[in-house]
XYZ file of C-alpha atoms in Angstrom:
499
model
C 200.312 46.083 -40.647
C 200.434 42.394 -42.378
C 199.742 43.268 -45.910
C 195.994 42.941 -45.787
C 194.013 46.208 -46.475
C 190.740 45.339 -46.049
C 189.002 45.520 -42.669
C 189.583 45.131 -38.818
C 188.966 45.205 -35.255
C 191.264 48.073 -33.435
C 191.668 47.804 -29.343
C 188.945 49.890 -28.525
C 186.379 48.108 -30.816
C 187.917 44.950 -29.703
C 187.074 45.625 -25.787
C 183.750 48.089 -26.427
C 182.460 44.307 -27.927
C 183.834 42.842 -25.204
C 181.900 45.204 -23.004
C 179.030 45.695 -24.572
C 178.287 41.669 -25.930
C 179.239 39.594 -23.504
C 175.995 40.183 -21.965
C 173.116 37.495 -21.797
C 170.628 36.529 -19.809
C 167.385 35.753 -18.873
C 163.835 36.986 -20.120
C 159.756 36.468 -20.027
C 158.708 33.213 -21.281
C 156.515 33.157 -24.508
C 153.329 32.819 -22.378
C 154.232 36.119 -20.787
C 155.100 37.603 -24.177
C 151.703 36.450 -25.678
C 149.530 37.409 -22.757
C 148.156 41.011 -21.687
C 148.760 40.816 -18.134
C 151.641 42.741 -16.508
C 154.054 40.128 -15.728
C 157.329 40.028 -13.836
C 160.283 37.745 -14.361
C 162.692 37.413 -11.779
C 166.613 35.876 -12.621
C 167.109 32.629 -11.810
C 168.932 32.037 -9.163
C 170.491 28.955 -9.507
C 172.778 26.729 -6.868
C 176.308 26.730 -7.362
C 179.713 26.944 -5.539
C 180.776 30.190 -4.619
C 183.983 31.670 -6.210
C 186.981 33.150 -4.070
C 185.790 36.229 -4.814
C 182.162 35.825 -4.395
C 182.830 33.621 -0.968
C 183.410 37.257 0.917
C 179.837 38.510 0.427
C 177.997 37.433 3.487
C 174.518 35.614 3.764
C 175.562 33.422 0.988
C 172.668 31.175 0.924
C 170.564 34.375 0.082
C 168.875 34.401 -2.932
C 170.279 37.965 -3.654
C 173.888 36.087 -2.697
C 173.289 33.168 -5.256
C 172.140 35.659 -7.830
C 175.269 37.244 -7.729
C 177.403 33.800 -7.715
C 175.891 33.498 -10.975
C 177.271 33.967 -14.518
C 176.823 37.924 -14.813
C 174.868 37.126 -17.665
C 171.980 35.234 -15.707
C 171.189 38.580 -13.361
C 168.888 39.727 -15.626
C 165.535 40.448 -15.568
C 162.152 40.932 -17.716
C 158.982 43.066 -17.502
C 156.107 44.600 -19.332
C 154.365 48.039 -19.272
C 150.945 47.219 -20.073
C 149.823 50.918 -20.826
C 151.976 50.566 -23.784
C 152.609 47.185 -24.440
C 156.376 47.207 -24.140
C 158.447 44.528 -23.164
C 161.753 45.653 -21.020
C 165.018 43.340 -20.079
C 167.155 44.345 -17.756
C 171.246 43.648 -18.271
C 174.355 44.562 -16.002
C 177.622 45.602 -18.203
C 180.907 43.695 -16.899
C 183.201 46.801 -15.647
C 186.464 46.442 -12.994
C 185.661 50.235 -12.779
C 184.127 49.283 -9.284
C 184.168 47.107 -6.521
C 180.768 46.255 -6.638
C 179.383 43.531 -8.594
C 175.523 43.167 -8.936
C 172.266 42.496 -11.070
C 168.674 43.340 -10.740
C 165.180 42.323 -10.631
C 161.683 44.270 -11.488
C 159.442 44.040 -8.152
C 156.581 45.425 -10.090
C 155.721 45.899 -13.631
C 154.606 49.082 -15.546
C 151.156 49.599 -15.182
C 148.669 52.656 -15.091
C 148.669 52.183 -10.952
C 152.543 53.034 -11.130
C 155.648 52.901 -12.983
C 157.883 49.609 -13.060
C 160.037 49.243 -10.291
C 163.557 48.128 -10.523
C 165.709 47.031 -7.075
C 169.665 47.050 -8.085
C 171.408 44.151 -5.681
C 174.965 44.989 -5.317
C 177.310 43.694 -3.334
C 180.833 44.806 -2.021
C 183.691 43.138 -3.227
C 186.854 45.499 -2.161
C 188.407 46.214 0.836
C 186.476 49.241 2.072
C 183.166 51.029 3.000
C 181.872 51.826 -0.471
C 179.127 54.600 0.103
C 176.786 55.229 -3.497
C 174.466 58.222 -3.896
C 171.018 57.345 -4.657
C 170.437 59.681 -7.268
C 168.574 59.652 -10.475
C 170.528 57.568 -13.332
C 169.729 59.038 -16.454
C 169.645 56.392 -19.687
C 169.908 57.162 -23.670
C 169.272 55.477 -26.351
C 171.671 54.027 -27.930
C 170.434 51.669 -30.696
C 168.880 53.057 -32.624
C 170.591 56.423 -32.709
C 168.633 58.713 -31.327
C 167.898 61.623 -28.763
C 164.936 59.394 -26.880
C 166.123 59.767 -23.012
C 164.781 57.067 -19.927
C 165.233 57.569 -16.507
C 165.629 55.406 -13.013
C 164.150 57.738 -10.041
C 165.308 57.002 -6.491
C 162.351 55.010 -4.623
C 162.534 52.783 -1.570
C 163.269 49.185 -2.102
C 160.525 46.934 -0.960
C 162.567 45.168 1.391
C 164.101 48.190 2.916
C 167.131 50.683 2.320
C 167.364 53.902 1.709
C 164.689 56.235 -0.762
C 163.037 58.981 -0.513
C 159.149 58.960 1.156
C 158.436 61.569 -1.649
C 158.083 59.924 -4.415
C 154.689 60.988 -6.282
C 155.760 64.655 -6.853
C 158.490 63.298 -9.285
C 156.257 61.543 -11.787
C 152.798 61.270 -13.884
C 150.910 59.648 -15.905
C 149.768 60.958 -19.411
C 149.163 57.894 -20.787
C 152.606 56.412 -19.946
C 154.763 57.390 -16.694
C 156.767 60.271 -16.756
C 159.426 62.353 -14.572
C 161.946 64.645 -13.679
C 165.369 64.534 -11.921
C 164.639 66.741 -9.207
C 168.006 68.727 -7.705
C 169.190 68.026 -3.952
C 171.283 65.221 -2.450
C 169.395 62.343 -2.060
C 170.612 60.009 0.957
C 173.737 57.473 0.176
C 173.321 53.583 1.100
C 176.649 52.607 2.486
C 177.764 49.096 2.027
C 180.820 47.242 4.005
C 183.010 44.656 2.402
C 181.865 41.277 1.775
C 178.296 42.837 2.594
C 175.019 43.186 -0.074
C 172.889 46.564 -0.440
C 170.116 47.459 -2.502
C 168.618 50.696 -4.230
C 165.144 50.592 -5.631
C 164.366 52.820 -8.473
C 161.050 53.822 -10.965
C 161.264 53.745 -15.032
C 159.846 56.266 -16.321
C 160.631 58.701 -19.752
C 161.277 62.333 -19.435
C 159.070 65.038 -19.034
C 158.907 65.857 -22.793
C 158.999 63.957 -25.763
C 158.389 60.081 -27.018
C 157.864 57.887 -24.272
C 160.590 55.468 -24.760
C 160.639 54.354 -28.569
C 162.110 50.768 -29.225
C 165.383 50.211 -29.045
C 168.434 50.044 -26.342
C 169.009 52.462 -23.423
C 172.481 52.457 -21.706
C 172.825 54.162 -18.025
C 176.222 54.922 -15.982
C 175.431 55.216 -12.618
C 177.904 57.280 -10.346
C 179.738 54.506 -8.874
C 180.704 53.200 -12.017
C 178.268 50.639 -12.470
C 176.637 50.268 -16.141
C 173.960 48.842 -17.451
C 171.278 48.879 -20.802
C 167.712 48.400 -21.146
C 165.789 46.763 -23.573
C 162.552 47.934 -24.861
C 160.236 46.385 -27.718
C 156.909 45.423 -28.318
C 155.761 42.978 -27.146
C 152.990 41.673 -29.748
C 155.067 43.040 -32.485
C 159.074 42.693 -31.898
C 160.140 42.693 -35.183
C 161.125 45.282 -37.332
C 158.813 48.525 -37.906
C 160.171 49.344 -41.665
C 160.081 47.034 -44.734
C 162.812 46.183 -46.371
C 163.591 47.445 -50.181
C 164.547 43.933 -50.783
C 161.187 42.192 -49.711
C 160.437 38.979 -52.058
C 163.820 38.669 -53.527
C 165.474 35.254 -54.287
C 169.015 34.814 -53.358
C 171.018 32.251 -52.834
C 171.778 30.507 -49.222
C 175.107 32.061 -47.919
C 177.869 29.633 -47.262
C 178.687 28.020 -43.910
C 177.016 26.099 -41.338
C 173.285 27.271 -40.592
C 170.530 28.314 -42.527
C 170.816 32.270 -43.665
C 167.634 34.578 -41.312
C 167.315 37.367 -43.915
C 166.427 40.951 -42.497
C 164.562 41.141 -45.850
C 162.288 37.849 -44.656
C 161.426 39.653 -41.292
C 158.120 41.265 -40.601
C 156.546 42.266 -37.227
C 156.282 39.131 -35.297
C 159.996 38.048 -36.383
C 162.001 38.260 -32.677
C 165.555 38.059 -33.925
C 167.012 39.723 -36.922
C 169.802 41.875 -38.110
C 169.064 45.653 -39.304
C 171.154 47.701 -41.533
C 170.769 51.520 -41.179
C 170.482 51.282 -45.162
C 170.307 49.001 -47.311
C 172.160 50.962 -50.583
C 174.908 52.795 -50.745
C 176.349 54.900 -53.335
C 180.730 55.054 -52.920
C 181.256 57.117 -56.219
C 182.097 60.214 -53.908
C 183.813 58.714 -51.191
C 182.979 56.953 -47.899
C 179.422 55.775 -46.644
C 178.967 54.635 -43.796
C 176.534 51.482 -42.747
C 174.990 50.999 -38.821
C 174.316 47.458 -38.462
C 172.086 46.068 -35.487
C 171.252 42.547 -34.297
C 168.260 42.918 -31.916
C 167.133 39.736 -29.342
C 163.855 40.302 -28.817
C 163.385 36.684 -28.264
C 163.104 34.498 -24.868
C 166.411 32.868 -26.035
C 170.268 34.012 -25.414
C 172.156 34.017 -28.280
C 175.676 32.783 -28.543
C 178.604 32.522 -30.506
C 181.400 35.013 -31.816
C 180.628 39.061 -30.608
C 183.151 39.793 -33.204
C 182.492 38.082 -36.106
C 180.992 39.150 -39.322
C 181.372 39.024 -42.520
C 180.740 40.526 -45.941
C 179.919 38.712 -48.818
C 179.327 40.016 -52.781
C 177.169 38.085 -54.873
C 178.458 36.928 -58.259
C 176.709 35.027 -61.077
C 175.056 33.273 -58.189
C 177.648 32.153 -55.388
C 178.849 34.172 -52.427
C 182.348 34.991 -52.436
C 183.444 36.276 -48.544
C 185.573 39.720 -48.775
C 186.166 40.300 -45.197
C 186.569 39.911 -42.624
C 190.439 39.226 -41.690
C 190.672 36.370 -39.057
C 189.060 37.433 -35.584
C 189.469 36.077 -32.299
C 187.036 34.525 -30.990
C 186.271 35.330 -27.070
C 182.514 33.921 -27.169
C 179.938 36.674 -26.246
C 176.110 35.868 -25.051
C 172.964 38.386 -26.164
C 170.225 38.460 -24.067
C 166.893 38.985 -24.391
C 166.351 42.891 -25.113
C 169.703 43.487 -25.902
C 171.728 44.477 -29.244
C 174.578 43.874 -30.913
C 176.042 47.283 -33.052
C 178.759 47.681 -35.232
C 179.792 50.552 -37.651
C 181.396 50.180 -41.314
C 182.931 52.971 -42.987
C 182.927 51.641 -46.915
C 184.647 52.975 -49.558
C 185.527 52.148 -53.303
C 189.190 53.222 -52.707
C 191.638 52.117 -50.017
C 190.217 52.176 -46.373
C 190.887 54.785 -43.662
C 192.356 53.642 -40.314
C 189.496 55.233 -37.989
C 189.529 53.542 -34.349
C 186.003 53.519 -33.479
C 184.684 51.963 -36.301
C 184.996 49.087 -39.279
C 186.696 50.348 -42.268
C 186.080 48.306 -45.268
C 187.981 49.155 -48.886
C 187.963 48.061 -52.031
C 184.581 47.683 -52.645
C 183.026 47.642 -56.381
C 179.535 48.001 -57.933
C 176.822 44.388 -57.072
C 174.921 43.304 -53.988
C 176.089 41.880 -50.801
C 175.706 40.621 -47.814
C 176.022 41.127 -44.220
C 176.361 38.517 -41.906
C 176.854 38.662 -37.927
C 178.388 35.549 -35.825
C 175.430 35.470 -32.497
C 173.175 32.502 -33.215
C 170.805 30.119 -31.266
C 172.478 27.853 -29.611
C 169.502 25.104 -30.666
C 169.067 26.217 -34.111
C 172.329 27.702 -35.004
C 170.317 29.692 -38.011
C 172.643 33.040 -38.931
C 171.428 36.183 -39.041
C 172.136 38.307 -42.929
C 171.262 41.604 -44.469
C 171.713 42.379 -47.854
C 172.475 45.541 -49.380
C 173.299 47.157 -52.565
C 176.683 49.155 -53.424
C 176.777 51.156 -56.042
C 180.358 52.048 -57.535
C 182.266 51.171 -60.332
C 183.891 48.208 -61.006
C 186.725 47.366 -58.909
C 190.696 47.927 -60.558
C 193.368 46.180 -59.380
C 196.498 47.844 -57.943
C 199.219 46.096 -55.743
C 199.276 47.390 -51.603
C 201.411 50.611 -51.147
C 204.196 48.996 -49.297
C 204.942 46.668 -52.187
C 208.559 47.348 -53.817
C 208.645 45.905 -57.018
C 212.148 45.260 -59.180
C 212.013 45.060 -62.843
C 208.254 46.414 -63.095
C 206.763 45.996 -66.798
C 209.350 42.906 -68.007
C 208.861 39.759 -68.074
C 209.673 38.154 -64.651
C 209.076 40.949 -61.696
C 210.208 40.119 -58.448
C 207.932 42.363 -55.460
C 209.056 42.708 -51.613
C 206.526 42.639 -49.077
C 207.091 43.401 -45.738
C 205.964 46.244 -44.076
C 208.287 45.441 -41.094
C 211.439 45.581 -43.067
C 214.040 42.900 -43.524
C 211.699 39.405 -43.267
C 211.671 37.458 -46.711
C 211.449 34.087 -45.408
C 208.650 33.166 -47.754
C 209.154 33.412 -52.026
C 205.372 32.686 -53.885
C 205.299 32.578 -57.669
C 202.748 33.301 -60.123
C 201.904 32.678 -63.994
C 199.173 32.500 -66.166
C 197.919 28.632 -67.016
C 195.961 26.793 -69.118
C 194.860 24.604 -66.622
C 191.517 24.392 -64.898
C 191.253 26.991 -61.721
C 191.210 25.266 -58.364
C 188.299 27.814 -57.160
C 187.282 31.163 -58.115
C 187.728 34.408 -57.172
C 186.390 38.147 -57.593
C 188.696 41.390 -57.531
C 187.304 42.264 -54.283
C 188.659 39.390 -52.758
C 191.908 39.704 -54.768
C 192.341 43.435 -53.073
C 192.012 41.961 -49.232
C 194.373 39.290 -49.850
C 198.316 40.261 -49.723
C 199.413 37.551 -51.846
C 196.798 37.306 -54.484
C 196.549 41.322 -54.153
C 200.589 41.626 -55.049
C 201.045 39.238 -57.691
C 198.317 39.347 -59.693
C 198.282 43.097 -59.892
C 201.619 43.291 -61.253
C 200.763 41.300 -64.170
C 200.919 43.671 -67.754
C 201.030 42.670 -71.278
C 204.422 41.269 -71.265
C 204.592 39.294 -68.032
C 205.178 35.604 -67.759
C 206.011 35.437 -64.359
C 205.741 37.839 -60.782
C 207.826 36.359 -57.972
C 206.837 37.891 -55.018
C 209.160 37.247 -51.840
C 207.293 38.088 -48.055
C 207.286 37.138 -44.581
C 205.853 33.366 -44.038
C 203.050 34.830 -41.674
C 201.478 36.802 -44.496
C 202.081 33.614 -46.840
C 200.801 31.070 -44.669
C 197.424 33.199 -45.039
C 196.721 31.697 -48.246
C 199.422 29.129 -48.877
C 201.331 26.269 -46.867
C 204.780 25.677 -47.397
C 205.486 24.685 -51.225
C 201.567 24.849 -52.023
C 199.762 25.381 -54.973
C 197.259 27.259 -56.157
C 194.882 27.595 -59.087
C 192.672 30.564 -59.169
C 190.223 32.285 -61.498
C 189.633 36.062 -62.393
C 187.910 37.810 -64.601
C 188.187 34.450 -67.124
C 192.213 34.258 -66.762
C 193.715 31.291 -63.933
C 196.666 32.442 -62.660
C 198.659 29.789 -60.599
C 200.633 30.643 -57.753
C 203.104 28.327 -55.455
C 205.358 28.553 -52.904
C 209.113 28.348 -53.555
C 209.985 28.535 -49.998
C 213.522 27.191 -49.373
């Protein structure tokens, strides 16, 4: 711990980003989008110098060889299924699970003739036979929550390998292709090192229920290959629900970009960030807020998988709460795909959950939501607002704080969680003097030096010396800085005393 007590990013959030986001890729162009014809979009393939580890796959001239010399995040691939005018992209998940790298490519779209066909390309990368079942891979969705199931039956590729010659008994149509996973051993496709192998499969939904809804699908094959699915509409990929905020007036947020508001989107918008609510009520304890960026456009976002940020309006300017600093790894979404991420608010100090975002401190007014995936052409960023209702936010100094001479006049606080490090001595005292910026309590409460002297502050304090490691005080101040801030119409001005 640092001091802070806002939000973060654990490990496994950290790498299930890493996982999940990185992905990118291609798509159907806006004159397949716009059209009614079943189209198919095959990833480009483009010319480029093999790496070490892609120069032992043989044939590599082959189209299926270049694919895979590729960025991961170009062997993707687009189709449509007219009977219900979906659109579906096609992304492989990075995994060193397995040997085999790979990506894919629809040889036929979804029409009332047939299901759409998808042939996975893999290609053996270790130092031994590899030998995959070809066995149904079931999907789920996975953005939005739901129980909506998809799955990939075992066919013959069109160029060959193994399937099964049965294939009709396994699916219908009632108005969209359906199927069951039959039981049996379906024949494996063995693949040597440095060799490529393919396994053709159908899309269809199970045997009961919707025929796959909007939203992302992710499927785990058995030789630890993963990948998602992307399905929207195709003449109408924006949202499906209206927002509560439609027609309000708020301010730009801060930064570079112009703001795309989930509350501006309507049925034709392609890209746009949905919250799984857009109020929440933290007077009995945690809520917790599911926040998706969907791509349905022809374009790969870029930028930051990690970053977000969350924002509280105040008498008309943004002030940003949290995040705490992030790396930055760079991520690319694809067409179809979705970024997710899970906050836990609450009004009082945050859990420390490690499979999801906890936020604290949070008071009573409206705020924003604001993810860090972006155009690369138009670097517009993509915000949802949403309404908290608690009361208003109290100060109180962070646990860990030991403070000598509370309630006098000059109070001197230790902060460091580690124990022993006071390399770093920041003062603070009321002034007269005009405030250098702003700042709301929120803000105060996820900021270790602004948290732990201002906080300590009672009727008869002039000044709170607070003495703490130089990492946590470089946060807000350099060495013998000053600062000048505003809250709640008192400026309290804080420097560094560092020796």
């Amino acid at each position: 711990m640092d001091g802070r007590s806002g939000s973060r990013v654990t490990r496994r959030g950290y790498l299930g980003l890493l996982g999940a986001v990185g992905l990118a890729g291609c798509s159907a162009s806006d004159g397949e989008r716009a059209g009614s014809e079943p189209t198919v979009t095959a990833a480009p393939l483009p010319e480029s110098t093999p790496t070490p580890r892609d120069r032992r796959v043989a044939g590599s001239n082959s189209a299926a060889a270049r694919s895979l010399d590729a960025p991961w995040y170009e062997r993707t691939a687009t189709t449509t299924l007219s009977p219900t005018g979906l659109t579906v992209a096609f992304h492989p998940r990075p995994t060193d699970v397995s040997s085999l790298v790979g990506g894919g490519r629809f040889v036929r779209p979804g029409t009332a003739d047939g299901p759409a066909r998808l042939v996975l390309e893999l290609a053996n990368t270790g130092e031994s036979t590899v030998s995959i079942p070809h066995v149904p891979v079931p999907g789920r969705i996975v953005t939005p929550r739901g129980d909506a199931r998809a799955f990939l039956l075992p066919v013959r590729p069109p160029d060959g390998g193994v399937g099964d010659g049965n294939e009709r008994d396994r699916f219908w149509f009632d108005g969209y292709w359906r199927g069951r996973r039959r039981t049996g051993r379906e024949r494996d496709l063995s693949i040597d090192p440095g060799e490529l192998g393919s396994l053709g499969y159908v899309l269809v939904a199970g045997p009961e229920g919707p025929a796959l809804p909007v939203g992302t699908y992710a499927f785990e094959t058995r030789f630890g290959w993963t990948f998602t699915l992307g399905v929207w509409r195709t003449d109408a990929p924006g949202p499906a629900d209206a927002s509560r905020f439609a027609g309000a007036d708020v301010p730009e947020l801060p930064g570079d970009g112009a703001t795309e508001w989930f509350h501006h989107a309507d049925r034709n918008t392609a890209v746009y960030l949905h919250p799984s609510t857009e109020q929440v009520s933290l007077s009995d304890g945690a809520e917790t807020l599911d926040a998706a960026l969907f791509n349905h456009s022809s374009t790969t976002l870029v930028g930051n998988p990690l970053a977000y940020e969350l924002l509280k309006l105040h008498e008309g300017t943004w002030y940003p709460v949290v995040p705490d600093q992030l790396p930055d790894p760079g991520g690319h979404l694809p067409p179809g795909a979705t970024l997710q991420r899970r906050f836990v608010l609450r009004h009082d100090g945050p859990t420390d959950p490690d499979d999801v975002i906890p936020v604290g401190h949070l008071g009573g007014g409206r705020y924003a939501l604001r993810f860090g995936m972006y155009r690369s052409d138009t670097p517009r960023r993509h915000a949802a607002l949403v309404d908290v209702e608690a009361p208003e936010l109290e100060l109180s100094p962070s646990p860990e704080l030991r403070v000598d001479g509370e309630d006098t006049a000059r109070p001197v606080g230790w902060l460091d969680p580690d124990g022993g490090l006071f390399d770093a001595v920041v003062t603070a005292t009321r002034t007269g003097e005009p405030a250098d910026r702003t700042v709301v309590a929120e803000q105060v409460m996820h900021d270790p030096i602004l948290r732990n002297t201002i906080s300590v502050f009672g009727p008869t304090t002039e000044i709170v010396e607070l003495h703490t490691r130089d990492a946590i005080a470089d946060q807000l101040l350099p060495s013998r800085g000053t600062l000048r801030v505003s809250l709640r119409g008192a400026v309290y001005e804080l420097v560094r005393q560092d020796d």
